[in-house]
Structure formats: C-alpha cells, structure tokens
Amino acid sequence: MTMAPAHRVLLLVNGPNLNRLGQRDPNVYGSTNLETIEATVRTTVSAAGGTLKSFQSNHEGALIDFLQTEGPASTGIIINPGAFGHYSYALRDCLADLGKPCVEVHISNVHQREAFRHQLVLSPVVTGQVVGLGADGYEVAAQWFANRFMREDAGQ
Ligand code: DQA
C-alpha cells in the first residue's frame, strides 16, 4: 500500500524594506518585485505538492508573531530577514525555538558590501544560506525544499 505524500506548508518570510523590491535600489536588489517572487516560489512549492504562506513585515515583533503562530505546523521556512539578519537576536531565538528546516536568503552578496552586513546572526540556527544570487535565490531555496520533499516521499 502506498502512503499519500505528507502535506507540506512552507513559510516565505520577508523582513523590512523588502516590500520595496522592484523600486528600491535596483542596482543592488534587481527589478523583480516581491509579488513576483512570491508567485514564483508558490508555483515551485505547489508543483511539489505543498502550500505556501507568505508574509512580509517591516516590524521585528510582527515577524516573530507570524513565525510563532504559523511555524509549529509548518514544514520549513524561507526567510529574507533584511537588515534584521545582521543583528536580530530575537529573530534568531525564535528560529532556534522553532527548530524547523530554514533557508536564509539575501538577494545581494552581503559579504561584498558594507562591513555591518558581513555579520549574519541567524547563521548558527538556519539550515543554509543563499546569498548574492538575486531574486533567484528564493527559487533556489524553494527548489531545495522541493527536492527534499521528493526524497522524503521516495523514502530516501
Ligand atoms: C538584504 C541584505 C540586507 O543587508 C539589507 O538590509 C536588506 C536586503 C538582501 O536581500 O540582500 O534589506 O537582506
């Protein structure tokens, strides 16, 4: 008897100023807006049999509230914490508490930029990071989850 594949819910979380993608500093962040990124990721997640819940906020507490509410029942998280990635120990504690597979995305290569962007405080609590691949980084993260789902369903 074959088991039905598990239903997965992925969270796509974007932090401050990422609502401005497409308009904000296109030389650094490209011309793709957040709506398009969400639609692309949703397509990949749906094709892998999952559901995407997307959330953007400019407020640290709102991001944490969302993660605390939706995180426990989720399968995993794709997060671009924006500048919070450089200093939010609160977000780090929240992700550590959830203990879910998590991919941190940064559109720009933060290591080539100002020194304050070189520190990524979520590093020890995320599964992996995609940095500097532009908006495609979100798709890379989504594909990683899709591959993982496929292997799990194949019992590998
Ligand atoms: C960013 C990099 C951060 O340093 C910056 O504060 C952002 C966007 C990125 O996606 O490249 O808001 O997270």
XYZ file of N, CA, C and O and ligand atoms in Angstrom:
637
model
N 0.851 -1.201 0.000
C 0.000 0.000 0.000
C 0.887 1.252 0.000
O 1.811 1.358 0.798
N 0.598 2.161 -0.912
C 1.401 3.396 -0.914
C 0.717 4.454 -0.047
O -0.496 4.603 -0.077
N 1.534 5.127 0.709
C 1.010 6.190 1.590
C 0.868 7.472 0.773
O 1.692 7.758 -0.094
N -0.168 8.248 1.082
C -0.290 9.564 0.442
C 0.863 10.433 0.921
O 1.224 10.382 2.098
N 1.457 11.237 0.022
C 2.546 12.098 0.469
C 2.061 13.088 1.517
O 0.911 13.527 1.471
N 2.934 13.396 2.451
C 2.577 14.345 3.514
C 2.268 15.702 2.897
O 2.831 16.059 1.863
N 1.334 16.425 3.512
C 1.075 17.780 3.022
C 2.023 18.760 3.704
O 2.157 18.754 4.913
N 2.658 19.535 2.885
C 3.656 20.463 3.429
C 3.215 21.909 3.313
O 2.660 22.320 2.307
N 3.544 22.660 4.345
C 3.320 24.100 4.328
C 4.675 24.774 4.497
O 5.376 24.530 5.472
N 5.029 25.571 3.502
C 6.274 26.333 3.612
C 5.935 27.781 3.904
O 4.968 28.325 3.355
N 6.740 28.378 4.761
C 6.567 29.801 5.058
C 7.609 30.593 4.279
O 8.789 30.212 4.265
N 7.156 31.658 3.651
C 8.080 32.590 2.985
C 7.985 33.910 3.737
O 6.929 34.558 3.723
N 9.052 34.252 4.423
C 9.023 35.412 5.324
C 10.030 36.457 4.845
O 11.200 36.139 4.611
N 9.549 37.665 4.679
C 10.413 38.765 4.261
C 10.358 39.899 5.262
O 9.278 40.329 5.674
N 11.531 40.387 5.610
C 11.638 41.439 6.613
C 11.581 42.842 6.023
O 11.114 43.046 4.904
N 12.085 43.802 6.791
C 11.906 45.216 6.484
C 12.471 45.639 5.130
O 13.531 45.177 4.719
N 11.705 46.488 4.497
C 12.049 47.146 3.228
C 11.949 46.227 2.011
O 12.092 46.685 0.881
N 11.660 44.961 2.235
C 11.578 44.058 1.085
C 10.252 44.214 0.349
O 10.110 43.769 -0.793
N 9.295 44.908 0.971
C 8.077 45.307 0.260
C 8.406 46.301 -0.852
O 7.603 46.531 -1.739
N 9.606 46.874 -0.798
C 10.002 47.898 -1.775
C 10.785 47.303 -2.957
O 11.260 48.034 -3.816
N 10.931 45.971 -2.958
C 11.688 45.351 -4.064
C 11.069 45.738 -5.400
O 9.855 45.790 -5.548
N 11.943 45.974 -6.359
C 11.473 46.405 -7.679
C 11.661 47.903 -7.846
O 11.970 48.380 -8.931
N 11.512 48.614 -6.718
C 11.720 50.074 -6.761
C 12.990 50.474 -6.023
O 13.666 51.419 -6.370
N 13.288 49.702 -4.981
C 14.399 50.044 -4.095
C 15.730 49.656 -4.745
O 15.949 48.479 -5.044
N 16.603 50.616 -4.903
C 17.977 50.375 -5.339
C 18.116 49.193 -6.314
O 18.761 48.183 -6.001
N 17.550 49.299 -7.512
C 17.565 48.153 -8.437
C 18.967 47.670 -8.817
O 19.136 46.500 -9.182
N 19.970 48.565 -8.691
C 21.338 48.114 -8.997
C 21.805 47.056 -8.012
O 22.637 46.210 -8.340
N 21.284 47.132 -6.789
C 21.674 46.166 -5.755
C 20.663 45.018 -5.686
O 21.048 43.848 -5.597
N 19.366 45.359 -5.738
C 18.332 44.355 -5.453
C 17.561 43.879 -6.688
O 16.679 43.034 -6.576
N 17.909 44.424 -7.876
C 17.241 43.979 -9.096
C 15.877 44.624 -9.285
O 15.453 45.464 -8.484
N 15.200 44.197 -10.330
C 13.940 44.862 -10.696
C 12.707 44.000 -10.402
O 11.582 44.398 -10.687
N 12.926 42.823 -9.831
C 11.787 41.931 -9.548
C 11.099 42.360 -8.258
O 11.772 42.566 -7.236
N 9.797 42.487 -8.283
C 9.102 42.886 -7.051
C 8.726 41.660 -6.203
O 8.822 40.512 -6.653
N 8.302 41.938 -4.988
C 8.041 40.849 -4.033
C 6.879 39.971 -4.480
O 6.909 38.750 -4.294
N 5.892 40.607 -5.098
C 4.730 39.847 -5.586
C 5.176 38.769 -6.586
O 4.719 37.623 -6.523
N 6.070 39.148 -7.477
C 6.565 38.205 -8.495
C 7.371 37.088 -7.832
O 7.234 35.911 -8.188
N 8.198 37.469 -6.849
C 8.990 36.458 -6.127
C 8.053 35.468 -5.441
O 8.224 34.247 -5.529
N 7.028 35.996 -4.763
C 6.080 35.126 -4.057
C 5.388 34.185 -5.042
O 5.220 32.995 -4.757
N 4.994 34.707 -6.198
C 4.286 33.884 -7.197
C 5.209 32.775 -7.712
O 4.773 31.628 -7.870
N 6.472 33.107 -7.949
C 7.429 32.108 -8.460
C 7.640 31.002 -7.437
O 7.609 29.811 -7.759
N 7.853 31.408 -6.186
C 8.076 30.417 -5.127
C 6.817 29.569 -4.936
O 6.891 28.341 -4.787
N 5.661 30.226 -4.997
C 4.396 29.488 -4.809
C 4.243 28.412 -5.881
O 3.812 27.287 -5.594
N 4.604 28.733 -7.110
C 4.496 27.767 -8.214
C 5.369 26.539 -7.935
O 4.924 25.400 -8.092
N 6.596 26.767 -7.487
C 7.511 25.656 -7.194
C 6.988 24.805 -6.038
O 6.996 23.581 -6.087
N 6.510 25.487 -4.998
C 6.025 24.769 -3.813
C 4.754 23.980 -4.161
O 4.605 22.818 -3.766
N 3.855 24.580 -4.951
C 2.621 23.873 -5.347
C 2.960 22.669 -6.196
O 2.377 21.592 -6.020
N 3.910 22.833 -7.134
C 4.293 21.711 -8.004
C 4.858 20.561 -7.177
O 4.761 19.394 -7.566
N 5.425 20.890 -6.016
C 5.985 19.856 -5.135
C 4.916 19.357 -4.147
O 5.234 18.625 -3.210
N 3.679 19.784 -4.347
C 2.582 19.296 -3.515
C 2.429 20.037 -2.206
O 1.745 19.563 -1.287
N 3.018 21.200 -2.095
C 2.921 21.960 -0.841
C 2.090 23.219 -0.988
O 1.590 23.545 -2.061
N 1.958 23.903 0.135
C 1.240 25.176 0.174
C 2.211 26.226 0.695
O 2.997 25.949 1.599
N 2.124 27.419 0.130
C 2.999 28.494 0.577
C 2.203 29.518 1.369
O 1.134 29.952 0.942
N 2.742 29.895 2.534
C 2.181 31.026 3.282
C 3.236 32.114 3.297
O 4.354 31.884 3.783
N 2.865 33.247 2.749
C 3.836 34.312 2.580
C 3.522 35.480 3.508
O 2.359 35.817 3.706
N 4.571 36.068 4.058
C 4.366 37.184 4.994
C 5.538 38.141 4.881
O 6.696 37.715 4.859
N 5.214 39.426 4.815
C 6.266 40.461 4.854
C 5.884 41.465 5.912
O 4.722 41.861 6.045
N 6.880 41.892 6.674
C 6.631 42.980 7.622
C 7.893 43.799 7.823
O 9.012 43.289 7.697
N 7.674 45.061 8.147
C 8.789 45.946 8.495
C 9.061 45.915 9.992
O 9.926 46.644 10.476
N 8.318 45.075 10.718
C 8.387 45.083 12.184
C 8.903 43.746 12.712
O 8.353 42.686 12.402
N 9.919 43.825 13.537
C 10.538 42.615 14.086
C 9.520 41.756 14.840
O 9.444 40.541 14.647
N 8.737 42.401 15.706
C 7.767 41.653 16.518
C 6.708 40.981 15.660
O 6.261 39.872 15.970
N 6.301 41.641 14.587
C 5.275 41.057 13.709
C 5.833 39.809 13.012
O 5.116 38.817 12.829
N 7.105 39.857 12.648
C 7.736 38.677 12.020
C 7.764 37.520 13.015
O 7.461 36.375 12.681
N 8.107 37.842 14.250
C 8.184 36.809 15.293
C 6.789 36.267 15.604
O 6.597 35.052 15.732
N 5.803 37.156 15.684
C 4.423 36.697 15.923
C 3.976 35.739 14.824
O 3.368 34.696 15.096
N 4.281 36.107 13.578
C 3.892 35.237 12.449
C 4.578 33.871 12.577
O 3.941 32.827 12.443
N 5.884 33.895 12.860
C 6.635 32.634 12.955
C 6.146 31.780 14.122
O 6.044 30.556 14.017
N 5.835 32.438 15.231
C 5.343 31.670 16.395
C 3.965 31.055 16.120
O 3.644 29.979 16.605
N 3.151 31.764 15.329
C 1.800 31.279 15.038
C 1.824 30.183 13.974
O 1.204 29.129 14.128
N 2.538 30.447 12.883
C 2.481 29.547 11.714
C 3.623 28.526 11.704
O 3.527 27.505 11.034
N 4.698 28.824 12.423
C 5.892 27.983 12.358
C 5.701 26.556 12.841
O 6.129 25.611 12.172
N 5.053 26.351 14.003
C 4.998 24.983 14.546
C 4.348 23.971 13.605
O 4.780 22.825 13.553
N 3.330 24.383 12.856
C 2.666 23.427 11.953
C 3.296 23.421 10.569
O 2.836 22.697 9.683
N 4.330 24.209 10.372
C 4.918 24.299 9.033
C 5.992 23.231 8.840
O 6.495 22.632 9.795
N 6.340 23.038 7.556
C 7.375 22.078 7.202
C 8.736 22.750 7.158
O 9.767 22.115 7.360
N 8.731 24.017 6.843
C 10.004 24.721 6.741
C 9.799 26.183 6.421
O 8.676 26.634 6.179
N 10.912 26.889 6.417
C 10.858 28.353 6.306
C 11.912 28.835 5.316
O 13.061 28.384 5.349
N 11.492 29.754 4.454
C 12.445 30.524 3.645
C 12.346 31.946 4.174
O 11.252 32.513 4.211
N 13.458 32.496 4.606
C 13.387 33.831 5.206
C 14.472 34.748 4.647
O 15.643 34.381 4.593
N 14.027 35.921 4.209
C 14.978 37.011 3.993
C 14.691 38.015 5.111
O 13.690 38.740 5.064
N 15.548 38.033 6.112
C 15.276 38.888 7.270
C 15.635 40.350 7.026
O 15.456 41.183 7.913
N 16.124 40.675 5.802
C 16.585 42.038 5.550
C 17.660 42.393 6.565
O 18.435 41.536 6.999
N 17.674 43.654 6.973
C 18.721 44.103 7.903
C 18.644 43.396 9.257
O 19.656 43.315 9.968
N 17.479 42.844 9.628
C 17.401 42.119 10.910
C 18.385 40.944 10.943
O 18.789 40.489 12.012
N 18.727 40.440 9.760
C 19.677 39.330 9.696
C 21.041 39.685 10.264
O 21.819 38.809 10.617
N 21.313 40.983 10.348
C 22.619 41.410 10.848
C 22.659 41.579 12.366
O 23.727 41.645 12.951
N 21.482 41.688 12.988
C 21.540 41.983 14.431
C 20.360 41.494 15.268
O 20.350 41.713 16.487
N 19.390 40.803 14.666
C 18.226 40.448 15.491
C 18.414 39.112 16.223
O 18.143 38.034 15.680
N 18.845 39.232 17.477
C 18.942 38.022 18.304
C 17.553 37.494 18.636
O 17.382 36.308 18.901
N 16.551 38.368 18.600
C 15.176 37.927 18.885
C 14.683 36.990 17.776
O 14.068 35.953 18.043
N 14.984 37.358 16.532
C 14.598 36.503 15.407
C 15.387 35.188 15.447
O 14.859 34.110 15.179
N 16.637 35.310 15.796
C 17.472 34.106 15.915
C 16.903 33.162 16.972
O 16.763 31.953 16.746
N 16.545 33.707 18.135
C 15.974 32.868 19.203
C 14.675 32.218 18.745
O 14.395 31.057 19.073
N 13.878 32.971 17.995
C 12.594 32.455 17.511
C 12.816 31.273 16.574
O 12.174 30.226 16.712
N 13.748 31.416 15.625
C 14.019 30.319 14.682
C 14.622 29.113 15.400
O 14.302 27.966 15.088
N 15.479 29.388 16.383
C 16.073 28.289 17.154
C 14.980 27.537 17.907
O 14.966 26.305 17.958
N 14.042 28.273 18.469
C 12.931 27.695 19.220
C 12.071 26.816 18.309
O 11.663 25.717 18.694
N 11.843 27.271 17.062
C 11.009 26.503 16.128
C 11.716 25.227 15.681
O 11.075 24.188 15.507
N 13.010 25.333 15.443
C 13.783 24.148 15.045
C 13.343 23.529 13.724
O 13.459 22.324 13.540
N 12.840 24.343 12.824
C 12.397 23.839 11.512
C 13.517 24.030 10.495
O 14.338 24.948 10.633
N 13.520 23.208 9.429
C 14.458 23.478 8.349
C 14.233 24.898 7.835
O 13.088 25.307 7.631
N 15.312 25.628 7.663
C 15.159 27.045 7.335
C 16.283 27.474 6.395
O 17.456 27.213 6.653
N 15.904 28.119 5.304
C 16.897 28.679 4.382
C 16.809 30.197 4.440
O 15.740 30.775 4.252
N 17.938 30.807 4.747
C 18.038 32.273 4.793
C 18.501 32.759 3.421
O 19.485 32.239 2.881
N 17.773 33.714 2.887
C 18.099 34.253 1.566
C 18.489 35.721 1.697
O 17.838 36.480 2.426
N 19.554 36.094 1.025
C 19.859 37.512 0.816
C 20.055 37.712 -0.683
O 20.855 36.995 -1.311
N 19.328 38.652 -1.216
C 19.364 38.910 -2.664
C 20.753 39.361 -3.086
O 21.311 38.889 -4.082
N 21.308 40.298 -2.334
C 22.630 40.837 -2.651
C 23.704 39.990 -1.959
O 23.411 39.272 -0.994
N 24.931 40.103 -2.446
C 26.038 39.434 -1.751
C 26.486 40.344 -0.612
O 27.316 41.236 -0.807
N 25.928 40.086 0.556
C 26.177 40.966 1.709
C 27.666 40.995 2.082
O 28.133 41.987 2.637
N 28.389 39.955 1.728
C 29.816 39.899 2.087
C 30.676 40.825 1.226
O 31.814 41.106 1.567
N 30.110 41.271 0.118
C 30.839 42.231 -0.738
C 30.471 43.665 -0.400
O 30.920 44.589 -1.058
N 29.612 43.831 0.584
C 29.082 45.173 0.868
C 29.662 45.715 2.182
O 30.717 45.274 2.623
N 28.981 46.697 2.783
C 29.499 47.345 3.990
C 29.765 46.306 5.089
O 29.069 45.296 5.181
N 30.744 46.620 5.938
C 31.169 45.674 6.981
C 30.001 45.248 7.876
O 29.930 44.084 8.290
N 29.069 46.163 8.158
C 27.984 45.794 9.083
C 27.089 44.703 8.513
O 26.372 44.026 9.241
N 27.163 44.514 7.177
C 26.328 43.466 6.561
C 27.027 42.098 6.556
O 26.443 41.096 6.158
N 28.295 42.060 6.969
C 29.026 40.786 6.905
C 28.607 39.833 8.017
O 28.766 38.631 7.896
N 28.133 40.423 9.110
C 27.674 39.567 10.219
C 26.243 39.103 9.938
O 25.354 39.915 9.679
N 26.034 37.797 9.989
C 24.688 37.231 9.798
C 24.373 36.419 11.058
O 24.855 35.300 11.222
N 23.592 37.001 11.946
C 23.415 36.395 13.275
C 22.492 35.173 13.277
O 22.423 34.448 14.260
N 21.788 34.947 12.152
C 20.928 33.756 12.098
C 21.723 32.513 11.672
O 21.214 31.391 11.781
N 22.952 32.720 11.197
C 23.737 31.591 10.630
C 23.716 30.319 11.469
O 23.506 29.232 10.927
N 23.934 30.411 12.796
C 24.007 29.165 13.568
C 22.673 28.422 13.681
O 22.671 27.255 14.053
N 21.559 29.081 13.384
C 20.263 28.413 13.593
C 19.519 28.113 12.293
O 18.421 27.557 12.329
N 20.089 28.507 11.146
C 19.429 28.165 9.882
C 20.131 26.954 9.259
O 21.279 26.646 9.582
N 19.402 26.273 8.377
C 19.973 25.090 7.734
C 21.029 25.506 6.720
O 22.085 24.878 6.606
N 20.719 26.562 5.971
C 21.662 27.039 4.962
C 21.308 28.436 4.522
O 20.270 28.982 4.924
N 22.185 29.001 3.713
C 22.007 30.381 3.258
C 22.236 30.464 1.756
O 23.095 29.764 1.219
N 21.465 31.321 1.107
C 21.659 31.619 -0.312
C 21.899 33.117 -0.389
O 21.018 33.910 -0.048
N 23.072 33.485 -0.813
C 23.492 34.889 -0.743
C 24.017 35.335 -2.103
O 24.861 34.651 -2.692
N 23.488 36.436 -2.605
C 24.087 37.063 -3.780
C 23.599 36.550 -5.119
O 24.156 36.925 -6.152
N 22.546 35.745 -5.139
C 22.043 35.219 -6.420
C 20.858 36.014 -6.935
O 20.130 35.557 -7.826
N 20.640 37.187 -6.375
C 19.499 37.990 -6.795
C 18.202 37.343 -6.345
O 18.194 36.476 -5.452
N 17.106 37.738 -6.998
C 15.790 37.183 -6.637
C 15.750 35.676 -6.877
O 14.950 34.962 -6.258
N 16.613 35.176 -7.752
C 16.674 33.722 -7.996
C 16.999 32.940 -6.725
O 16.717 31.742 -6.643
N 17.620 33.608 -5.759
C 17.965 32.931 -4.513
C 16.746 32.318 -3.833
O 16.821 31.246 -3.231
N 15.606 32.992 -3.936
C 14.373 32.451 -3.322
C 13.978 31.150 -4.015
O 13.504 30.216 -3.381
N 14.144 31.144 -5.339
C 13.766 29.971 -6.130
C 14.714 28.802 -5.815
O 14.287 27.653 -5.739
N 15.992 29.127 -5.627
C 16.974 28.094 -5.250
C 16.551 27.460 -3.924
O 16.561 26.239 -3.758
N 16.152 28.304 -2.981
C 15.715 27.815 -1.667
C 14.464 26.943 -1.807
O 14.362 25.869 -1.203
N 13.509 27.394 -2.625
C 12.260 26.642 -2.811
C 12.555 25.293 -3.449
O 11.983 24.262 -3.075
N 13.478 25.294 -4.406
C 13.836 24.050 -5.097
C 14.516 23.070 -4.142
O 14.297 21.866 -4.216
N 15.291 23.602 -3.222
C 15.938 22.740 -2.216
C 14.860 22.018 -1.395
O 14.944 20.800 -1.158
N 13.830 22.769 -1.003
C 12.731 22.135 -0.253
C 11.998 21.114 -1.140
O 11.662 20.021 -0.682
N 11.769 21.477 -2.406
C 11.048 20.570 -3.317
C 11.827 19.254 -3.476
O 11.238 18.166 -3.431
N 13.142 19.346 -3.611
C 13.971 18.132 -3.731
C 13.871 17.283 -2.476
O 13.798 16.061 -2.515
N 13.889 17.972 -1.357
C 13.793 17.300 -0.057
C 12.469 16.545 0.072
O 12.432 15.399 0.515
N 11.376 17.195 -0.363
C 10.046 16.559 -0.310
C 10.048 15.291 -1.167
O 9.522 14.252 -0.767
N 10.642 15.423 -2.370
C 10.660 14.289 -3.306
C 11.402 13.114 -2.697
O 10.939 11.983 -2.758
N 12.542 13.418 -2.084
C 13.335 12.333 -1.477
C 12.588 11.713 -0.297
O 12.586 10.497 -0.137
N 11.930 12.550 0.496
C 11.171 12.018 1.628
C 10.052 11.092 1.142
O 9.844 10.025 1.686
N 9.346 11.536 0.078
C 8.239 10.730 -0.437
C 8.739 9.430 -1.048
O 8.026 8.431 -1.072
N 9.974 9.460 -1.539
C 10.553 8.242 -2.117
C 11.171 7.373 -1.008
O 11.766 6.337 -1.275
N 11.032 7.844 0.225
C 11.538 7.082 1.363
C 13.051 7.119 1.487
O 13.664 6.226 2.050
N 13.659 8.160 0.910
C 15.138 8.246 0.971
C 15.595 9.230 2.026
O 14.948 10.205 2.267
C 19.183 42.033 2.109
C 20.566 42.494 2.579
C 20.466 43.330 3.838
O 21.742 43.801 4.206
C 19.576 44.528 3.599
O 19.408 45.258 4.799
C 18.257 44.181 3.017
C 18.232 43.186 1.933
C 19.274 41.287 0.772
O 18.308 40.603 0.443
O 20.270 41.406 0.054
O 17.233 44.747 3.331
O 18.649 41.130 3.074
